[in-house]
Amino acid sequence: MGSENQFLYHSFLFGIYITFIYDMLRIFRRVIPQGVFLVSLEDMCFWTYCGMEVFLLMNRDSNGRLRWFAVLGAFVGILLYQKLVSSFVVTYVSALILWLTGRIRRLLVWAVRPFRKLFAVLRIRCAKRVAAAGGGLREAVRRRKNRLTSSGKVLTIKGRRKPTSEQGKEQPWQERAEK
């Protein structure tokens, strides 16, 4: 009788344990939102882990036999934990983690602010030097672009000219245009 009571107690604690682990998973999902695929993958890993733990519990404490009072004990542990503690743990621990990460982010932004101003000044100085050195380059690129654009227009116009009698037979699209 004593070993059965101890086994019932272990299964009750196991129910609380797996519900607590799942609450940690829920907190993780609140802090770092994920897609359906990752949630499904996490659930599959969680239930695989739970299945292995149940197997080890049954193998260790009852020589591999399924005892229904152990299932009932785990179910009662799950229900009690969910009704009494779960919502409090998930809500407040996730809120605390989000609050702490927000504070850490603000602290980092504050610590990096002087360096941002320094990098902005350096970027402006470098940009001025590049502009001074590359001013001729910018003008050369603009001239090349204008030249290419104008030559492209010339090519387009030359391609639409009517052929002279020396060039031979007219193209079919040109014959239709004359008729």
PDB file of C-alpha atoms in Angstrom:
ATOM      1  CA  MET A   1       0.000   0.000   0.000  1.00  0.00           C
ATOM      2  CA  GLY A   2       2.856   2.404   0.807  1.00  0.00           C
ATOM      3  CA  SER A   3       4.503   2.036  -2.579  1.00  0.00           C
ATOM      4  CA  GLU A   4       1.170   2.633  -4.340  1.00  0.00           C
ATOM      5  CA  ASN A   5       0.635   5.841  -2.357  1.00  0.00           C
ATOM      6  CA  GLN A   6       4.145   6.927  -3.228  1.00  0.00           C
ATOM      7  CA  PHE A   7       3.491   6.117  -6.903  1.00  0.00           C
ATOM      8  CA  LEU A   8       0.259   8.149  -6.787  1.00  0.00           C
ATOM      9  CA  TYR A   9       2.193  11.035  -5.227  1.00  0.00           C
ATOM     10  CA  HIS A  10       4.893  10.809  -7.940  1.00  0.00           C
ATOM     11  CA  SER A  11       2.273  10.832 -10.691  1.00  0.00           C
ATOM     12  CA  PHE A  12       0.549  13.826  -9.048  1.00  0.00           C
ATOM     13  CA  LEU A  13       3.877  15.717  -8.986  1.00  0.00           C
ATOM     14  CA  PHE A  14       4.535  14.608 -12.569  1.00  0.00           C
ATOM     15  CA  GLY A  15       1.232  16.202 -13.653  1.00  0.00           C
ATOM     16  CA  ILE A  16       2.274  19.456 -12.004  1.00  0.00           C
ATOM     17  CA  TYR A  17       5.735  19.201 -13.573  1.00  0.00           C
ATOM     18  CA  ILE A  18       4.561  18.728 -17.171  1.00  0.00           C
ATOM     19  CA  THR A  19       2.031  21.541 -16.815  1.00  0.00           C
ATOM     20  CA  PHE A  20       4.776  23.819 -15.475  1.00  0.00           C
ATOM     21  CA  ILE A  21       7.038  22.912 -18.415  1.00  0.00           C
ATOM     22  CA  TYR A  22       4.213  23.686 -20.849  1.00  0.00           C
ATOM     23  CA  ASP A  23       3.662  27.028 -19.088  1.00  0.00           C
ATOM     24  CA  MET A  24       7.331  27.840 -19.698  1.00  0.00           C
ATOM     25  CA  LEU A  25       6.709  27.069 -23.368  1.00  0.00           C
ATOM     26  CA  ARG A  26       3.665  29.385 -23.336  1.00  0.00           C
ATOM     27  CA  ILE A  27       5.739  32.162 -21.730  1.00  0.00           C
ATOM     28  CA  PHE A  28       8.407  31.711 -24.401  1.00  0.00           C
ATOM     29  CA  ARG A  29       5.721  32.039 -27.086  1.00  0.00           C
ATOM     30  CA  ARG A  30       4.395  35.252 -25.541  1.00  0.00           C
ATOM     31  CA  VAL A  31       7.845  36.806 -25.310  1.00  0.00           C
ATOM     32  CA  ILE A  32       8.942  35.669 -28.793  1.00  0.00           C
ATOM     33  CA  PRO A  33       5.920  35.265 -31.112  1.00  0.00           C
ATOM     34  CA  GLN A  34       6.221  32.415 -33.605  1.00  0.00           C
ATOM     35  CA  GLY A  35       4.441  31.013 -36.601  1.00  0.00           C
ATOM     36  CA  VAL A  36       2.212  27.966 -36.794  1.00  0.00           C
ATOM     37  CA  PHE A  37       5.026  25.694 -37.962  1.00  0.00           C
ATOM     38  CA  LEU A  38       7.309  26.462 -35.007  1.00  0.00           C
ATOM     39  CA  VAL A  39       4.448  26.172 -32.520  1.00  0.00           C
ATOM     40  CA  SER A  40       3.564  22.766 -33.958  1.00  0.00           C
ATOM     41  CA  LEU A  41       7.197  21.673 -33.826  1.00  0.00           C
ATOM     42  CA  GLU A  42       7.531  22.815 -30.205  1.00  0.00           C
ATOM     43  CA  ASP A  43       4.327  20.980 -29.257  1.00  0.00           C
ATOM     44  CA  MET A  44       5.527  17.814 -30.965  1.00  0.00           C
ATOM     45  CA  CYS A  45       8.842  17.959 -29.081  1.00  0.00           C
ATOM     46  CA  PHE A  46       7.024  18.670 -25.789  1.00  0.00           C
ATOM     47  CA  TRP A  47       4.639  15.738 -26.150  1.00  0.00           C
ATOM     48  CA  THR A  48       7.476  13.432 -27.219  1.00  0.00           C
ATOM     49  CA  TYR A  49       9.350  14.441 -24.077  1.00  0.00           C
ATOM     50  CA  CYS A  50       6.231  13.894 -21.936  1.00  0.00           C
ATOM     51  CA  GLY A  51       5.683  10.462 -23.455  1.00  0.00           C
ATOM     52  CA  MET A  52       9.242   9.442 -22.637  1.00  0.00           C
ATOM     53  CA  GLU A  53       8.897  10.749 -19.080  1.00  0.00           C
ATOM     54  CA  VAL A  54       5.613   8.862 -18.567  1.00  0.00           C
ATOM     55  CA  PHE A  55       7.269   5.706 -19.856  1.00  0.00           C
ATOM     56  CA  LEU A  56      10.185   6.150 -17.442  1.00  0.00           C
ATOM     57  CA  LEU A  57       7.827   6.855 -14.526  1.00  0.00           C
ATOM     58  CA  MET A  58       5.726   3.778 -15.268  1.00  0.00           C
ATOM     59  CA  ASN A  59       8.799   1.611 -15.827  1.00  0.00           C
ATOM     60  CA  ARG A  60      10.558   2.756 -12.665  1.00  0.00           C
ATOM     61  CA  ASP A  61       7.660   2.852 -10.202  1.00  0.00           C
ATOM     62  CA  SER A  62       5.297   0.123 -11.424  1.00  0.00           C
ATOM     63  CA  ASN A  63       7.511  -2.250 -13.407  1.00  0.00           C
ATOM     64  CA  GLY A  64       6.104  -1.028 -16.718  1.00  0.00           C
ATOM     65  CA  ARG A  65       2.450  -1.668 -15.852  1.00  0.00           C
ATOM     66  CA  LEU A  66      -0.123   1.040 -16.493  1.00  0.00           C
ATOM     67  CA  ARG A  67      -1.949   1.879 -13.297  1.00  0.00           C
ATOM     68  CA  TRP A  68      -5.080   3.922 -13.712  1.00  0.00           C
ATOM     69  CA  PHE A  69      -4.734   5.593 -10.337  1.00  0.00           C
ATOM     70  CA  ALA A  70      -1.391   6.988 -11.623  1.00  0.00           C
ATOM     71  CA  VAL A  71      -3.136   8.463 -14.661  1.00  0.00           C
ATOM     72  CA  LEU A  72      -5.781   9.891 -12.322  1.00  0.00           C
ATOM     73  CA  GLY A  73      -3.049  11.346 -10.069  1.00  0.00           C
ATOM     74  CA  ALA A  74      -1.337  13.044 -13.026  1.00  0.00           C
ATOM     75  CA  PHE A  75      -4.689  14.379 -14.245  1.00  0.00           C
ATOM     76  CA  VAL A  76      -5.496  15.826 -10.792  1.00  0.00           C
ATOM     77  CA  GLY A  77      -2.019  17.419 -10.629  1.00  0.00           C
ATOM     78  CA  ILE A  78      -2.562  19.008 -14.044  1.00  0.00           C
ATOM     79  CA  LEU A  79      -6.013  20.336 -13.106  1.00  0.00           C
ATOM     80  CA  LEU A  80      -4.941  21.764  -9.747  1.00  0.00           C
ATOM     81  CA  TYR A  81      -1.898  23.474 -11.201  1.00  0.00           C
ATOM     82  CA  GLN A  82      -3.897  24.917 -14.102  1.00  0.00           C
ATOM     83  CA  LYS A  83      -6.733  26.210 -11.943  1.00  0.00           C
ATOM     84  CA  LEU A  84      -4.618  27.593  -9.104  1.00  0.00           C
ATOM     85  CA  VAL A  85      -1.266  28.714 -10.503  1.00  0.00           C
ATOM     86  CA  SER A  86      -0.959  28.496 -14.291  1.00  0.00           C
ATOM     87  CA  SER A  87      -2.642  31.717 -15.395  1.00  0.00           C
ATOM     88  CA  PHE A  88      -0.785  33.717 -12.735  1.00  0.00           C
ATOM     89  CA  VAL A  89       2.592  32.267 -13.716  1.00  0.00           C
ATOM     90  CA  VAL A  90       2.123  32.752 -17.472  1.00  0.00           C
ATOM     91  CA  THR A  91       0.699  36.273 -17.188  1.00  0.00           C
ATOM     92  CA  TYR A  92       3.098  37.737 -14.672  1.00  0.00           C
ATOM     93  CA  VAL A  93       6.302  35.979 -15.677  1.00  0.00           C
ATOM     94  CA  SER A  94       5.843  36.899 -19.343  1.00  0.00           C
ATOM     95  CA  ALA A  95       4.991  40.494 -18.342  1.00  0.00           C
ATOM     96  CA  LEU A  96       8.104  40.619 -16.142  1.00  0.00           C
ATOM     97  CA  ILE A  97      10.316  39.303 -18.944  1.00  0.00           C
ATOM     98  CA  LEU A  98       8.858  41.778 -21.449  1.00  0.00           C
ATOM     99  CA  TRP A  99       9.319  44.628 -18.948  1.00  0.00           C
ATOM    100  CA  LEU A 100      12.929  43.620 -18.271  1.00  0.00           C
ATOM    101  CA  THR A 101      13.775  43.321 -21.979  1.00  0.00           C
ATOM    102  CA  GLY A 102      12.225  46.754 -22.558  1.00  0.00           C
ATOM    103  CA  ARG A 103      14.362  48.250 -19.782  1.00  0.00           C
ATOM    104  CA  ILE A 104      17.488  46.569 -21.129  1.00  0.00           C
ATOM    105  CA  ARG A 105      16.695  47.856 -24.623  1.00  0.00           C
ATOM    106  CA  ARG A 106      16.271  51.404 -23.288  1.00  0.00           C
ATOM    107  CA  LEU A 107      19.542  51.120 -21.380  1.00  0.00           C
ATOM    108  CA  LEU A 108      21.370  49.954 -24.498  1.00  0.00           C
ATOM    109  CA  VAL A 109      19.875  52.767 -26.588  1.00  0.00           C
ATOM    110  CA  TRP A 110      20.965  55.262 -23.948  1.00  0.00           C
ATOM    111  CA  ALA A 111      24.487  53.753 -23.800  1.00  0.00           C
ATOM    112  CA  VAL A 112      24.894  53.781 -27.593  1.00  0.00           C
ATOM    113  CA  ARG A 113      23.527  57.315 -28.093  1.00  0.00           C
ATOM    114  CA  PRO A 114      26.929  59.107 -27.812  1.00  0.00           C
ATOM    115  CA  PHE A 115      28.444  56.689 -30.317  1.00  0.00           C
ATOM    116  CA  ARG A 116      25.546  57.251 -32.737  1.00  0.00           C
ATOM    117  CA  LYS A 117      26.289  60.985 -32.722  1.00  0.00           C
ATOM    118  CA  LEU A 118      30.002  60.286 -33.248  1.00  0.00           C
ATOM    119  CA  PHE A 119      29.277  57.939 -36.165  1.00  0.00           C
ATOM    120  CA  ALA A 120      26.881  60.497 -37.677  1.00  0.00           C
ATOM    121  CA  VAL A 121      29.596  63.171 -37.578  1.00  0.00           C
ATOM    122  CA  LEU A 122      32.138  60.777 -39.104  1.00  0.00           C
ATOM    123  CA  ARG A 123      29.661  59.746 -41.801  1.00  0.00           C
ATOM    124  CA  ILE A 124      29.021  63.384 -42.755  1.00  0.00           C
ATOM    125  CA  ARG A 125      32.766  64.125 -42.929  1.00  0.00           C
ATOM    126  CA  CYS A 126      33.392  61.054 -45.060  1.00  0.00           C
ATOM    127  CA  ALA A 127      30.480  61.919 -47.329  1.00  0.00           C
ATOM    128  CA  LYS A 128      31.870  65.429 -47.852  1.00  0.00           C
ATOM    129  CA  ARG A 129      35.291  64.040 -48.747  1.00  0.00           C
ATOM    130  CA  VAL A 130      33.805  61.511 -51.142  1.00  0.00           C
ATOM    131  CA  ALA A 131      31.654  64.209 -52.727  1.00  0.00           C
ATOM    132  CA  ALA A 132      34.665  66.481 -53.143  1.00  0.00           C
ATOM    133  CA  ALA A 133      36.746  63.715 -54.681  1.00  0.00           C
ATOM    134  CA  GLY A 134      33.942  62.209 -56.703  1.00  0.00           C
ATOM    135  CA  GLY A 135      32.279  65.401 -57.971  1.00  0.00           C
ATOM    136  CA  GLY A 136      33.953  64.928 -61.339  1.00  0.00           C
ATOM    137  CA  LEU A 137      32.854  61.306 -61.348  1.00  0.00           C
ATOM    138  CA  ARG A 138      29.237  62.298 -60.814  1.00  0.00           C
ATOM    139  CA  GLU A 139      29.398  64.706 -63.742  1.00  0.00           C
ATOM    140  CA  ALA A 140      31.031  62.053 -65.968  1.00  0.00           C
ATOM    141  CA  VAL A 141      28.274  59.559 -65.110  1.00  0.00           C
ATOM    142  CA  ARG A 142      25.604  62.163 -65.934  1.00  0.00           C
ATOM    143  CA  ARG A 143      27.227  62.934 -69.311  1.00  0.00           C
ATOM    144  CA  ARG A 144      27.542  59.213 -70.151  1.00  0.00           C
ATOM    145  CA  LYS A 145      23.896  58.674 -69.263  1.00  0.00           C
ATOM    146  CA  ASN A 146      22.805  61.554 -71.483  1.00  0.00           C
ATOM    147  CA  ARG A 147      24.944  60.248 -74.342  1.00  0.00           C
ATOM    148  CA  LEU A 148      23.480  56.742 -74.059  1.00  0.00           C
ATOM    149  CA  THR A 149      19.955  58.075 -73.857  1.00  0.00           C
ATOM    150  CA  SER A 150      20.382  60.246 -76.946  1.00  0.00           C
ATOM    151  CA  SER A 151      22.064  57.440 -78.913  1.00  0.00           C
ATOM    152  CA  GLY A 152      19.233  55.127 -77.954  1.00  0.00           C
ATOM    153  CA  LYS A 153      16.752  57.611 -79.398  1.00  0.00           C
ATOM    154  CA  VAL A 154      18.767  57.823 -82.590  1.00  0.00           C
ATOM    155  CA  LEU A 155      18.842  54.046 -82.938  1.00  0.00           C
ATOM    156  CA  THR A 156      15.096  53.908 -82.463  1.00  0.00           C
ATOM    157  CA  ILE A 157      14.534  56.542 -85.120  1.00  0.00           C
ATOM    158  CA  LYS A 158      16.940  54.893 -87.575  1.00  0.00           C
ATOM    159  CA  GLY A 159      15.170  51.549 -87.154  1.00  0.00           C
ATOM    160  CA  ARG A 160      11.848  53.057 -88.336  1.00  0.00           C
ATOM    161  CA  ARG A 161      13.096  54.709 -91.510  1.00  0.00           C
ATOM    162  CA  LYS A 162      11.722  53.559 -94.826  1.00  0.00           C
ATOM    163  CA  PRO A 163      14.281  51.707 -96.901  1.00  0.00           C
ATOM    164  CA  THR A 164      15.436  53.250-100.140  1.00  0.00           C
ATOM    165  CA  SER A 165      15.315  51.384-103.452  1.00  0.00           C
ATOM    166  CA  GLU A 166      19.016  50.544-103.101  1.00  0.00           C
ATOM    167  CA  GLN A 167      18.442  48.569 -99.902  1.00  0.00           C
ATOM    168  CA  GLY A 168      16.262  45.979-101.602  1.00  0.00           C
ATOM    169  CA  LYS A 169      12.865  44.624-100.764  1.00  0.00           C
ATOM    170  CA  GLU A 170      10.764  46.457 -98.199  1.00  0.00           C
ATOM    171  CA  GLN A 171       9.834  44.805 -94.921  1.00  0.00           C
ATOM    172  CA  PRO A 172       6.294  43.394 -94.514  1.00  0.00           C
ATOM    173  CA  TRP A 173       5.395  45.869 -91.796  1.00  0.00           C
ATOM    174  CA  GLN A 174       6.422  48.733 -94.042  1.00  0.00           C
ATOM    175  CA  GLU A 175       4.313  47.447 -96.962  1.00  0.00           C
ATOM    176  CA  ARG A 176       1.209  47.308 -94.770  1.00  0.00           C
ATOM    177  CA  ALA A 177       1.790  50.857 -93.545  1.00  0.00           C
ATOM    178  CA  GLU A 178       1.887  52.232 -97.129  1.00  0.00           C
ATOM    179  CA  LYS A 179      -1.296  50.488 -98.272  1.00  0.00           C
TER     180      LYS A 179
END
